[in-house]
Coordinates of C-alpha atoms in Angstrom, one line a residue:
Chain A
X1200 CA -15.9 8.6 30.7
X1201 CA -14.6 5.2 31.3
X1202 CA -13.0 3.7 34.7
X1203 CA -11.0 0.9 32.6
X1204 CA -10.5 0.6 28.8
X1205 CA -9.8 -2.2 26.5
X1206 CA -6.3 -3.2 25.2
X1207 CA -5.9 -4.7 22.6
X1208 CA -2.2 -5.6 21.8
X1209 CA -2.8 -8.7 18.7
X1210 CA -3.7 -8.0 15.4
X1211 CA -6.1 -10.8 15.4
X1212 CA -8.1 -9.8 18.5
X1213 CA -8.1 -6.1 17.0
X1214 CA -9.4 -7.4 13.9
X1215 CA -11.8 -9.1 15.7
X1216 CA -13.1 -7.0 17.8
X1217 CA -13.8 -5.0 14.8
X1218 CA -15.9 -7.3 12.7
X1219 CA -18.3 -7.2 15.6
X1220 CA -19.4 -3.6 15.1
X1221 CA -22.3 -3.3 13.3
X1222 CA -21.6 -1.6 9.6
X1223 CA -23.8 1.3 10.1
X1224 CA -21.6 2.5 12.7
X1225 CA -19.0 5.0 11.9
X1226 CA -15.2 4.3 13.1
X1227 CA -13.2 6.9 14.4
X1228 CA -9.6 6.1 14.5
X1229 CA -6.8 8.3 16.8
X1230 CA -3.4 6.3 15.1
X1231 CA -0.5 8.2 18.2
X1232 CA 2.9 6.9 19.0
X1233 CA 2.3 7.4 23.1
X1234 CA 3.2 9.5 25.4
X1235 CA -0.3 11.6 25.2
X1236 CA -0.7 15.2 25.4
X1237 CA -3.6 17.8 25.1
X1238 CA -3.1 17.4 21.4
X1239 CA -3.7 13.3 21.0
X1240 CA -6.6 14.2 23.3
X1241 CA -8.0 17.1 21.7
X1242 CA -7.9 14.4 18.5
X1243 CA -10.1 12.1 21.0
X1244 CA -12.2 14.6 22.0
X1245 CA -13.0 15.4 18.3
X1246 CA -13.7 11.5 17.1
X1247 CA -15.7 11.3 20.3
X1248 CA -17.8 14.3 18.8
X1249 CA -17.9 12.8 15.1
X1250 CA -18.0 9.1 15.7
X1251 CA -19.6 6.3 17.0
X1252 CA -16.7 4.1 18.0
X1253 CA -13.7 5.9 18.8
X1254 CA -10.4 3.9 18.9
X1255 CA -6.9 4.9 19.6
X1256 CA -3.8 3.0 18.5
X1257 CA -0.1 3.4 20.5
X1258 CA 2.5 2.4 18.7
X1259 CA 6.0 3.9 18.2
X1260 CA 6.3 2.5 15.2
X1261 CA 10.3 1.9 14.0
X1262 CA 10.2 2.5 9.9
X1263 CA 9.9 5.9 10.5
X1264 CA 12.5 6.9 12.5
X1265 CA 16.0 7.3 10.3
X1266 CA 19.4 5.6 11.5
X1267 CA 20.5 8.1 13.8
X1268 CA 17.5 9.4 14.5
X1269 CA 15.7 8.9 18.8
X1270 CA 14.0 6.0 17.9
X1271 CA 15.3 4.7 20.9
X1272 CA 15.2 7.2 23.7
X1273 CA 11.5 8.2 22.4
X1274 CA 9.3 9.1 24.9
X1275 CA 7.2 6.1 26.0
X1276 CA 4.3 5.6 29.2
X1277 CA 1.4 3.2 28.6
X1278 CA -0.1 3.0 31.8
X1279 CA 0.3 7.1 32.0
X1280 CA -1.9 7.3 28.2
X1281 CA -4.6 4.5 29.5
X1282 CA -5.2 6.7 32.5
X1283 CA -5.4 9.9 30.4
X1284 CA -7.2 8.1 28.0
X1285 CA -9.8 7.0 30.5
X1286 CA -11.5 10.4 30.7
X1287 CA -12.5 9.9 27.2
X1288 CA -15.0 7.7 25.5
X1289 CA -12.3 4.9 24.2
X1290 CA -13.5 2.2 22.8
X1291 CA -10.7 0.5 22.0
X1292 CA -6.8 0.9 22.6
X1293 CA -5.0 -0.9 19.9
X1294 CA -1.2 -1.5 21.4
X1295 CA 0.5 -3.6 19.3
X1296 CA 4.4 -4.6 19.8
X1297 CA 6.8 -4.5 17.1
X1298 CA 7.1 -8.7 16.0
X1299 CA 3.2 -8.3 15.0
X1300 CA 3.6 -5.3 12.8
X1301 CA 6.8 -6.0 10.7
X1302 CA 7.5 -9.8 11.6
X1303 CA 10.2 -11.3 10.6
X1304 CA 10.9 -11.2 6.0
X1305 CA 8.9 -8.2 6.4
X1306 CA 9.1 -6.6 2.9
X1307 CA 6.3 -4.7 1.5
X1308 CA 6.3 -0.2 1.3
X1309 CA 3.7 1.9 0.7
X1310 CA 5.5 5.2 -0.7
X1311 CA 3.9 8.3 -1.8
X1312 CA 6.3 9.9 -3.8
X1313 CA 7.5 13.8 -4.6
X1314 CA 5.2 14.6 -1.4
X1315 CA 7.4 12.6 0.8
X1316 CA 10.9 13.7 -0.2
X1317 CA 10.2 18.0 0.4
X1318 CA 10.7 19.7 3.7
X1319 CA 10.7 17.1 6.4
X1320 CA 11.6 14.5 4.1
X1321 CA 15.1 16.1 2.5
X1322 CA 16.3 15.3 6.2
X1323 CA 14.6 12.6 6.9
X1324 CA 14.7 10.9 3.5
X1325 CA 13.0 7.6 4.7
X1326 CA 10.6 9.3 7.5
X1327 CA 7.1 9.2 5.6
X1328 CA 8.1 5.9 3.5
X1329 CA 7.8 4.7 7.5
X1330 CA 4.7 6.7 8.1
X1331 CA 2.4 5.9 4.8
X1332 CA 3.6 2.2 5.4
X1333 CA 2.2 1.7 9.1
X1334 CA -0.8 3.8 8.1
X1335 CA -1.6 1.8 5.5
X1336 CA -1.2 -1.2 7.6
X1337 CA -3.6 0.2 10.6
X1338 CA -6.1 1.1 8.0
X1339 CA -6.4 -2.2 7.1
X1340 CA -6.7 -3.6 10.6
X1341 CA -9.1 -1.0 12.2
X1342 CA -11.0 0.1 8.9
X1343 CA -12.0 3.3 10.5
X1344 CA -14.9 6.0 8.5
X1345 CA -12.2 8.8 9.6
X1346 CA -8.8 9.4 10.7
X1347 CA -8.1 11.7 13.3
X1348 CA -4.5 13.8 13.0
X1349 CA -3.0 17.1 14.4
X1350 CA -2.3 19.7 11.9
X1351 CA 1.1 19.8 14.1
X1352 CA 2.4 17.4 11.2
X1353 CA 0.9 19.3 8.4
X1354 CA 3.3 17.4 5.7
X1355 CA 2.4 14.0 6.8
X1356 CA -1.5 14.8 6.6
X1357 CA -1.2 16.4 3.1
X1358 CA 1.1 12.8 2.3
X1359 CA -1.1 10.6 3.8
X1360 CA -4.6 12.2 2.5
X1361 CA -2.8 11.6 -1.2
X1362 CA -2.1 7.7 0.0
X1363 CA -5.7 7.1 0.9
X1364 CA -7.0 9.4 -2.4
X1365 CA -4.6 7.1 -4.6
X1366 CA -5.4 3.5 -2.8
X1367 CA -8.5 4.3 -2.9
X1368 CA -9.2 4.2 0.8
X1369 CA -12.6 4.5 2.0
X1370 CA -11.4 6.4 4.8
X1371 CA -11.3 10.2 5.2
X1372 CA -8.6 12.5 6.7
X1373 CA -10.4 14.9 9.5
X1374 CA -7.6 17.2 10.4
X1375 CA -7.5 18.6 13.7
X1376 CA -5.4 22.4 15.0
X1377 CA -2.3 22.6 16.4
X1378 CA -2.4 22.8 20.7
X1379 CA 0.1 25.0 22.2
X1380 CA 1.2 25.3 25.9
X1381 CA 0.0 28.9 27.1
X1382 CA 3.1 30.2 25.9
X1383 CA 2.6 28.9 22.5
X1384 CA 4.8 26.1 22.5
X1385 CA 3.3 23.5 20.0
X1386 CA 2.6 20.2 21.9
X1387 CA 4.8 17.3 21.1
X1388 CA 5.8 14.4 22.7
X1389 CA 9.5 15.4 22.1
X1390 CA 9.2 18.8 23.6
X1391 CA 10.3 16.0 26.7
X1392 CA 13.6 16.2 25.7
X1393 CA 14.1 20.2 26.6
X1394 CA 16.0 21.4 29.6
X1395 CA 14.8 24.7 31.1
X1396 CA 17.1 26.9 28.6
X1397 CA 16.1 24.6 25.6
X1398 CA 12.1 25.3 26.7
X1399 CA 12.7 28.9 26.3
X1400 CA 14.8 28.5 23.3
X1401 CA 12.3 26.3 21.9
X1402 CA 9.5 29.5 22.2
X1403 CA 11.3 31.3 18.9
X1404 CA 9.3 28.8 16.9
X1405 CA 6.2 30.4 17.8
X1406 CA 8.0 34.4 18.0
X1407 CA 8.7 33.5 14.3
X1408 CA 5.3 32.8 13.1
X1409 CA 3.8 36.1 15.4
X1410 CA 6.6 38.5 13.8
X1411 CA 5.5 37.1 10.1
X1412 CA 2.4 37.7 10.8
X1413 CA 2.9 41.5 12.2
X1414 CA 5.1 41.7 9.6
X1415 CA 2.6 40.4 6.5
X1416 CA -0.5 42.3 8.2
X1417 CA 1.8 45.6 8.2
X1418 CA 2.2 45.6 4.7
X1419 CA 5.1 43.2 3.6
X1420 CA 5.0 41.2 0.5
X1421 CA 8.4 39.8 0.1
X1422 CA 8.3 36.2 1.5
X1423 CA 12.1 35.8 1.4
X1424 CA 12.7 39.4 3.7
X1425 CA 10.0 37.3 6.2
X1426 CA 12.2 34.6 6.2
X1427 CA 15.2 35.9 6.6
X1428 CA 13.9 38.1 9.6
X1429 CA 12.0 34.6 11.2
X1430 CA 15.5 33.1 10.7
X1431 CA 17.3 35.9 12.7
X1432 CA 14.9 35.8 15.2
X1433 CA 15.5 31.5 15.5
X1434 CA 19.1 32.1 15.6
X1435 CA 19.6 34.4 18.2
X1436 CA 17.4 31.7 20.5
X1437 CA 20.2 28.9 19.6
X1438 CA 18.0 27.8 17.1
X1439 CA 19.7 25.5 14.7
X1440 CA 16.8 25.6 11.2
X1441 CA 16.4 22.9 9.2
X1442 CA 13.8 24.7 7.0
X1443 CA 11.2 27.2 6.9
X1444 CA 8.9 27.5 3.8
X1445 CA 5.8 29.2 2.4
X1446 CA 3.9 26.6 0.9
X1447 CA 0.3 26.0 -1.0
X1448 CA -1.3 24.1 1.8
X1449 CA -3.0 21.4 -0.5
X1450 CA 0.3 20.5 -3.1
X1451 CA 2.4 21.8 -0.6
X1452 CA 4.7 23.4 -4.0
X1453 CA 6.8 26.5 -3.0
X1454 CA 4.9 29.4 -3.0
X1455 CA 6.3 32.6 -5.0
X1456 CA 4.0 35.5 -3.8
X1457 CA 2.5 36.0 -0.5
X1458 CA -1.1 35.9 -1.8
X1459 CA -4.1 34.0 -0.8
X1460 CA -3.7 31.4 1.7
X1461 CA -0.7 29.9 2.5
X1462 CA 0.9 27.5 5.0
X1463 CA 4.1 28.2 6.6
X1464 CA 6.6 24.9 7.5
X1465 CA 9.0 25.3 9.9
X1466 CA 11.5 22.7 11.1
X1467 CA 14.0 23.7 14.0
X1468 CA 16.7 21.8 15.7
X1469 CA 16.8 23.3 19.6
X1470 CA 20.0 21.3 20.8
X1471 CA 19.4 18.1 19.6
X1472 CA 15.4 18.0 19.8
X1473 CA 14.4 18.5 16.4
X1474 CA 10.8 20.4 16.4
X1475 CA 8.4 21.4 13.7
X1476 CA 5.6 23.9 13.6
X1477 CA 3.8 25.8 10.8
X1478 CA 0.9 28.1 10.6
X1479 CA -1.5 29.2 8.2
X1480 CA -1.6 32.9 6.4
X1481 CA -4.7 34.3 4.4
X1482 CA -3.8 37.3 2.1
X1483 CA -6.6 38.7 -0.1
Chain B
X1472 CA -26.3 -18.8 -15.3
X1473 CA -27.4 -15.4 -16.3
X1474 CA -28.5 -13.6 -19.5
X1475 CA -27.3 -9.8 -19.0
X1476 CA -24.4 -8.6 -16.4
X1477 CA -24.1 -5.9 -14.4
X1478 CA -20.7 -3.6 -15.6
X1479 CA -19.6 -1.2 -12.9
X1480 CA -17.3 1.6 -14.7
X1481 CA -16.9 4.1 -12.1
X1482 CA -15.2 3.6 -8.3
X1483 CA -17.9 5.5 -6.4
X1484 CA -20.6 3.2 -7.9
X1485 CA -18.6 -0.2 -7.0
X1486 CA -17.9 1.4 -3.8
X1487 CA -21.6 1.6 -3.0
X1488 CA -22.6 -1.6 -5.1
X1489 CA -20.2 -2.8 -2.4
X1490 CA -21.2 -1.0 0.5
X1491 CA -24.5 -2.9 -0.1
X1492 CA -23.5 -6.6 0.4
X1493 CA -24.3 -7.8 3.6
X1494 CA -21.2 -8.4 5.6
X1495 CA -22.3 -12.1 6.4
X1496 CA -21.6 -12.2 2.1
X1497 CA -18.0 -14.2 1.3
X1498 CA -17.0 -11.8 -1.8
X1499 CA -14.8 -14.1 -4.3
X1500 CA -13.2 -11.6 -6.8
X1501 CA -11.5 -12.5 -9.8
X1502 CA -8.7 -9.2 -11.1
X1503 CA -8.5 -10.0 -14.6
X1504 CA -6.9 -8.0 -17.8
X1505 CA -9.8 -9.0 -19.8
X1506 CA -9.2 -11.2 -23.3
X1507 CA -10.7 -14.2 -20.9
X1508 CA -9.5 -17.8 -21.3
X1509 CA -10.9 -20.9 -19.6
X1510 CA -7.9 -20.1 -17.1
X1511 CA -9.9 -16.7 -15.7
X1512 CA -13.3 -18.6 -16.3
X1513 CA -12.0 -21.8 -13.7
X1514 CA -11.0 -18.9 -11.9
X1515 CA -15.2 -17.6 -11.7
X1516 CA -16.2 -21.0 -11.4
X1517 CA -14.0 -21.8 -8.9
X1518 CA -15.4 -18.4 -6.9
X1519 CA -19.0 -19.6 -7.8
X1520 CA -18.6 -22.9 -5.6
X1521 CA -16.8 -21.1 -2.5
X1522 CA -18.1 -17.6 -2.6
X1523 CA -21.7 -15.8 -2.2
X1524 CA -21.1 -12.9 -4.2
X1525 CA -18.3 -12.9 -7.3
X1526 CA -16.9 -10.3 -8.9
X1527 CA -14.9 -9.7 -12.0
X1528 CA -12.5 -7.0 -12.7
X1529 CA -11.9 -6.4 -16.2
X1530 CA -8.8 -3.7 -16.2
X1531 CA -5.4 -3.7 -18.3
X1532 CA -3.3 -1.8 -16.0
X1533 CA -0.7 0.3 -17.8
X1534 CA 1.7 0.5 -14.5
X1535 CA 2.3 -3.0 -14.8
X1536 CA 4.0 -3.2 -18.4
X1537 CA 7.4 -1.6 -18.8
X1538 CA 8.3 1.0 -21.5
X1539 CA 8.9 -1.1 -24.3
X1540 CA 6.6 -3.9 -23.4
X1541 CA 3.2 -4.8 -25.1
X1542 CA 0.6 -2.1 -23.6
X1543 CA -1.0 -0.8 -26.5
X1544 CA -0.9 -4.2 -28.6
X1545 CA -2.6 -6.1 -25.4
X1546 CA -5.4 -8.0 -26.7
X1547 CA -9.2 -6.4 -25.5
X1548 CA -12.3 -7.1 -26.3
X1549 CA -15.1 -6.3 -23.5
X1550 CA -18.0 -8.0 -25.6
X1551 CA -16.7 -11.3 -26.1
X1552 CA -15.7 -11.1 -22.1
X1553 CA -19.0 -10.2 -21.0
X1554 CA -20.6 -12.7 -23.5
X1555 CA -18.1 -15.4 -21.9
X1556 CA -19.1 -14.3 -17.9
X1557 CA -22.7 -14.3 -18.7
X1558 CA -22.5 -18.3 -18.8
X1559 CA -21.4 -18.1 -15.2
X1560 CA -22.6 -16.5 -11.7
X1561 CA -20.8 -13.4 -11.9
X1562 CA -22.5 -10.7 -10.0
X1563 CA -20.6 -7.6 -10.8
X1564 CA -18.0 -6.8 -13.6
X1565 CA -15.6 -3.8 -12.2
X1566 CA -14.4 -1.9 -16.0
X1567 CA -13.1 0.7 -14.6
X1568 CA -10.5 3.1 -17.0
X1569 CA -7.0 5.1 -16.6
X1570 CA -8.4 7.9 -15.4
X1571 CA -10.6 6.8 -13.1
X1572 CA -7.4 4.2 -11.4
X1573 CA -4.4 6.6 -12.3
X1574 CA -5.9 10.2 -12.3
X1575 CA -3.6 12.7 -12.7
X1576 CA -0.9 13.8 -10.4
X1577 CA -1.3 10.0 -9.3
X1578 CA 1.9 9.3 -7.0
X1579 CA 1.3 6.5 -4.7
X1580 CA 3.4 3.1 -5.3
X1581 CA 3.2 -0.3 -3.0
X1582 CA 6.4 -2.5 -3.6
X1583 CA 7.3 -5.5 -2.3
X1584 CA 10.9 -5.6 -1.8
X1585 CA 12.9 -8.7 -2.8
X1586 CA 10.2 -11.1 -4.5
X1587 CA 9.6 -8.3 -7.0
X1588 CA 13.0 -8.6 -8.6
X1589 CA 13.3 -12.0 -8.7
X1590 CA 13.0 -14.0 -12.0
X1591 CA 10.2 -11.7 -13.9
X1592 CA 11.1 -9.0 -12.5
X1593 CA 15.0 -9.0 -13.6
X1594 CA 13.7 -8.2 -17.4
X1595 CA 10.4 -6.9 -16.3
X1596 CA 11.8 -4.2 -13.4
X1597 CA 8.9 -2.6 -12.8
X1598 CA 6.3 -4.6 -13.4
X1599 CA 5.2 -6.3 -9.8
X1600 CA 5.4 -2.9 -8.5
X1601 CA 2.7 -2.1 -10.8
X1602 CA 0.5 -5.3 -9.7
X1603 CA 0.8 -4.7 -5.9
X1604 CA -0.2 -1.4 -6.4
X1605 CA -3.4 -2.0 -8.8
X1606 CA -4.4 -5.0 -6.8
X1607 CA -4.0 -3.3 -3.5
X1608 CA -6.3 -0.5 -4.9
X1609 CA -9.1 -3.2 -5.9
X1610 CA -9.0 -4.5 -2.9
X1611 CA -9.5 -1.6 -1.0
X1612 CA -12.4 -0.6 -4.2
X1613 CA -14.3 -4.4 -3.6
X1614 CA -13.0 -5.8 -0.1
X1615 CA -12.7 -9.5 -0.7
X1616 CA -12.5 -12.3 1.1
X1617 CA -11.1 -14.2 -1.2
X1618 CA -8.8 -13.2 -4.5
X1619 CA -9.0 -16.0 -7.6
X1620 CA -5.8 -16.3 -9.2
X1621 CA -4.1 -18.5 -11.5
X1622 CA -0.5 -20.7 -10.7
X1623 CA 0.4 -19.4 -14.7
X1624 CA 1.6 -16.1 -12.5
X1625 CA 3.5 -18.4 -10.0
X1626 CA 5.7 -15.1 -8.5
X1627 CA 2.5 -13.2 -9.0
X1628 CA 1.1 -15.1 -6.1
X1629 CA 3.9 -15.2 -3.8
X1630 CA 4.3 -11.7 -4.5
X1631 CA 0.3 -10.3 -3.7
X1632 CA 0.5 -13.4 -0.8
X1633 CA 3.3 -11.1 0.9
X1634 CA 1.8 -7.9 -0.2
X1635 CA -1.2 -9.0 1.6
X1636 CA 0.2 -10.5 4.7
X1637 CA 2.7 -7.5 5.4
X1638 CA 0.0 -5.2 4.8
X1639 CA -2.5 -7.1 7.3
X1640 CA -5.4 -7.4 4.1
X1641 CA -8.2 -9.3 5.3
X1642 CA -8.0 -11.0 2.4
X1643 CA -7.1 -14.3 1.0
X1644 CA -5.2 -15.7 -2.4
X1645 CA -6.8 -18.5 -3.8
X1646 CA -4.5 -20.2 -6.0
X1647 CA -5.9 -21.9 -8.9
X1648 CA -3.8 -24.7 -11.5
X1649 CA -2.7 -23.9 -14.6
X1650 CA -5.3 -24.7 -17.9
X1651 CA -3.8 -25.8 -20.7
X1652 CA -4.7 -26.2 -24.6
X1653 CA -5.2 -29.9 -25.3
X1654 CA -1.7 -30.0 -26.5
X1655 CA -0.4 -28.7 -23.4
X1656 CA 0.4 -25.1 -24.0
X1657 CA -0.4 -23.2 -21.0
X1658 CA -3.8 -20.5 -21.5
X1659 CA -2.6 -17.1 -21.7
X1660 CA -3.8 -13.6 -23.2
X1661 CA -0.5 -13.4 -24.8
X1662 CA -1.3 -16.9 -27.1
X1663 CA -2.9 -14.6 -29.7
X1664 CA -0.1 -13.1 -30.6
X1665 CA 1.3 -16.5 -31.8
X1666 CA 1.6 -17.2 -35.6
X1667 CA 0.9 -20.4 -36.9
X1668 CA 4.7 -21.5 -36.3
X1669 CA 5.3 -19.8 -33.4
X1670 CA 2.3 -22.0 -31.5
X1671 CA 3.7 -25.1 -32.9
X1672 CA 7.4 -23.8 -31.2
X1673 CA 5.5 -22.4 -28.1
X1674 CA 4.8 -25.6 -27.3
X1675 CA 8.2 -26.4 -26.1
X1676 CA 7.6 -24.9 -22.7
X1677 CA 5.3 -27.8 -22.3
X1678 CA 7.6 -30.5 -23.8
X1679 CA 10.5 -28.6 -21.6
X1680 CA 8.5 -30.1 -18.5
X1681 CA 7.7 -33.4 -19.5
X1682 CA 11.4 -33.6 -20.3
X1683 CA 12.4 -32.7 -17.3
X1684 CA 9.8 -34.6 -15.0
X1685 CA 10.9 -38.0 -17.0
X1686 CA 14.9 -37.6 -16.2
X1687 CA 14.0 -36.5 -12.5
X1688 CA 11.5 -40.0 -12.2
X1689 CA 14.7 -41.7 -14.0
X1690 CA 16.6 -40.5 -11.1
X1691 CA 18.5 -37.7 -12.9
X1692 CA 18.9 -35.5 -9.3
X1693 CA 21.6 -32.5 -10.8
X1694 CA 19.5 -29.5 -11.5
X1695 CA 21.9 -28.1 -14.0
X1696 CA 22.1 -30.8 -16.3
X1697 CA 18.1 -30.6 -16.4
X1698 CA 17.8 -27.4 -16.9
X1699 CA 20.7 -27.5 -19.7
X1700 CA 18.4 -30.1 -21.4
X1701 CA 15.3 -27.6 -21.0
X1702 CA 17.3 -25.2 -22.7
X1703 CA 18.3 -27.7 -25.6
X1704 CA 14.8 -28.6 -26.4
X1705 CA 13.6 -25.0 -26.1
X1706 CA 16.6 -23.6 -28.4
X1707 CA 15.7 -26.3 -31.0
X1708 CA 12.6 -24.7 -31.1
X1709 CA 13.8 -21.3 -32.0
X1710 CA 12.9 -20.4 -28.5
X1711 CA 15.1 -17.7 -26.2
X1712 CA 15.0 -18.5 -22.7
X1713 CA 14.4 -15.5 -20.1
X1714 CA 14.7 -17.6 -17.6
X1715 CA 14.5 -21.7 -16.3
X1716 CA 14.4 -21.8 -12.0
X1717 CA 13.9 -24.6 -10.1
X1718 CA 12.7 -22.9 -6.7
X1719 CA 10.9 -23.1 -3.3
X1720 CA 7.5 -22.4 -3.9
X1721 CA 7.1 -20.2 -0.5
X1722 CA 10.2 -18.6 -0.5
X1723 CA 10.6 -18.3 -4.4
X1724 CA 14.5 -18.9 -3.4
X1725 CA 16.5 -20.9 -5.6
X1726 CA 16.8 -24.7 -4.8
X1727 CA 19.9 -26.2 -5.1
X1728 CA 19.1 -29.8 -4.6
X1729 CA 16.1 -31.9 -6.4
X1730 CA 14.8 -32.8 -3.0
X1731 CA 11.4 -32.0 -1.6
X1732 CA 8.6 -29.8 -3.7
X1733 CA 10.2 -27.4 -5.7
X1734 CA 8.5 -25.2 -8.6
X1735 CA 10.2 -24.9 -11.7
X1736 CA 9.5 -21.3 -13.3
X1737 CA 10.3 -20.4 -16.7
X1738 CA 10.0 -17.6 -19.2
X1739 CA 11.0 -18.1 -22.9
X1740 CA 10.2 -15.5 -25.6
X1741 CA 8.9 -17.2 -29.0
X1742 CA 9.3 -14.4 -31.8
X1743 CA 8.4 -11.2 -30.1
X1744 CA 6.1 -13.2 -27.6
X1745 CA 7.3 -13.4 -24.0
X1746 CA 5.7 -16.8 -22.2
X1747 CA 5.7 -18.2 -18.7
X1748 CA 5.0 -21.3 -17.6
X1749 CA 5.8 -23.5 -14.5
X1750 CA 5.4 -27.2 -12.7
X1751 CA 5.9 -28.1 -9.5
X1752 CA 8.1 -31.3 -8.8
X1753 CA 8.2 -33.5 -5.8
X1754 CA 11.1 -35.7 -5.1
X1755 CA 11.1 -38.0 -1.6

């Protein structure tokens, strides 16, 4: 627990700071776009656990939001995070602004390719070319032993742990469980957006993934009757779906047959707040 | 000077060969194709008077030749190379294979935008993407400070310069001058594919440049009558020219007036053989 924590907003001073820890420590590295919840902090908590150094990056980071997408009415509260992050053992709070991390000529991409253009990335073509490029570029800066993410964004783990396999990264992906709200909300930053009806609304996510789970422990083995059933459910909340899918939760490839363990995407527009979820299934 | 090397051929073992080195240790690393010439060896030298620790890479990386280009007739022979480094300080050689750098299901590109279709890259479309992403993924593999290259790959350089400063590397591209036969003809792999006639016509790249050096110091100051007599000389040597550029040597963008430091890049193919060369020019 810490009354005041370091912010560090260049790239120089960040890499600086980090060439003065010794080797033999291992980094722990929480990479958030702001706006904190229990489920950035629950990533803190778990690199304060695991690591010697624990830093934290804020940074809503532009190449991953699409054209028409809320890059600009994204939810955004520094001095809010610093105090929540304050409770925590942070070492360092990298806050960089946008003319440091893609100056001006900017031209270079790091893309990941078949992962990035299923699920979240047939409507948000460009989304993880955005993600896998600022990764990349924090790696490189903070040179963290292990990465800290929420399993909230299950695609962009499985995307980026195939970036740091194929770069050859010496960095390793520690994957963290989705935090709800009691009700079973997941947390995200955008759940912000929801007006009281949309909040309710916004609860079918999580009624989806209980009924396909009553469902699948009762007995059923067709994955598209589950789907369609999930879908009703959705609808009938004024749940607009964008996709849900039973996938193999390392290659992410379709699955055909509800059989060993599986993860189930799911994204869902709720007005115009665009939320995912997913959840894992084991049949034996 | 040494009598035996030491060859790394796996990426876990130069990982912890590298892991080793103190941090206080400047690494110099040289990324080679193998086939060395005294251009790669002023490259080793060049790391042996700056650097503590060098480190040769001895790889001929298949993403970085198109379809119908020279991949399989490349020139390699590991002895001779190892024979050739054992003359200098070299304390590593990285000989790593496909597998181990492309295994399979390998799906993760970095791309510079822009400076990889320039000039080379208009006949040779996907070949920078192939040498961002390789070098990027030594780089990560032997953390350098500082990364030996030769001015023979002019838009190489300007195009792992970017790479590296878009992608916040802390590493730096040492740019070494071209070495040339005795006659002139610039050092390349790709000489030994030369018959007897086509080394005496290869030569015109060299004669190209002295041509156009001596109308520029006459005051000759229209790039297009220059060029046109690059082209001339180069024809009449049953050469057929890629490409002739007179460009900015940052920017790589096209000059329009014979003012300042320009580079002039060219790429002619003699027989099959496809050569580059370039000069740079000042004019006050």
């Amino acid at each position: 627990m810490k009354d005041s924590i370091r912010v560090i907003d260049s790239i120089q001073e960040m890499r600086e700071y980090r060439s003065l820890i010794y080797e033999t420590k291992n980094i722990g590295f929480v990479p958030t776009m702001g706006y904190l919840h229990e489920g950035h902090l629950s990533l803190v908590e778990q690199s304060n656990k695991e690591s010697d150094i624990t830093i934290v990056s804020i940074y809503v980071n532009p190449t991953q939001f699409g054209e028409n997408e809320d890059l600009q009415t994204y939810p955004r509260d520094i001095d809010r995070d610093l105090d929540l992050l304050c409770k925590y053992n942070v070492d360092a709070v990298f806050y960089p602004n946008n003319k440091e991390m893609y100056p001006e000529g900017y031209l270079t991409w790091v893309e990941v390719e078949k992962l990035s253009s299923l699920y979240c990335g047939r409507s948000r073509p460009t989304h993880f070319k955005g993600v896998s490029t600022i990764v990349s570029k924090l790696i490189n800066i903070v040179r963290p032993l292990y990465l800290y993410m929420g399993e909230k964004d299950f695609q962009q783990i499985a995307v980026l742990k195939k970036m740091i396999e194929d770069l050859n990264y010496d960095t390793y992906i520690r994957p963290c469980p989705i935090v709800r709200e009691i009700d079973g909300l997941a947390l995200s930053s955008r759940n912000a957006y929801l007006n009281e009806k949309e909040r309710r609304n916004a609860l079918s996510l999580y009624e989806a993934q209980i009924l396909a789970k009553e469902m699948i422990y009762k007995g059923e083995r067709n994955i598209d009757t589950v789907i369609s059933k999930m879908r009703k459910l959705i609808n009938e909340k004024d749940g607009r779906i964008d996709y849900i899918e039973f996938v193999d939760p390392h290659t992410l490839e379709l699955k055909a047959d509800l059989i060993g363990t599986l993860r189930v995407l799911m994204a869902v527009y709720i007005g115009k707040t665009r939320l995912i979820d997913n959840f894992e299934i084991t049949i034996n």
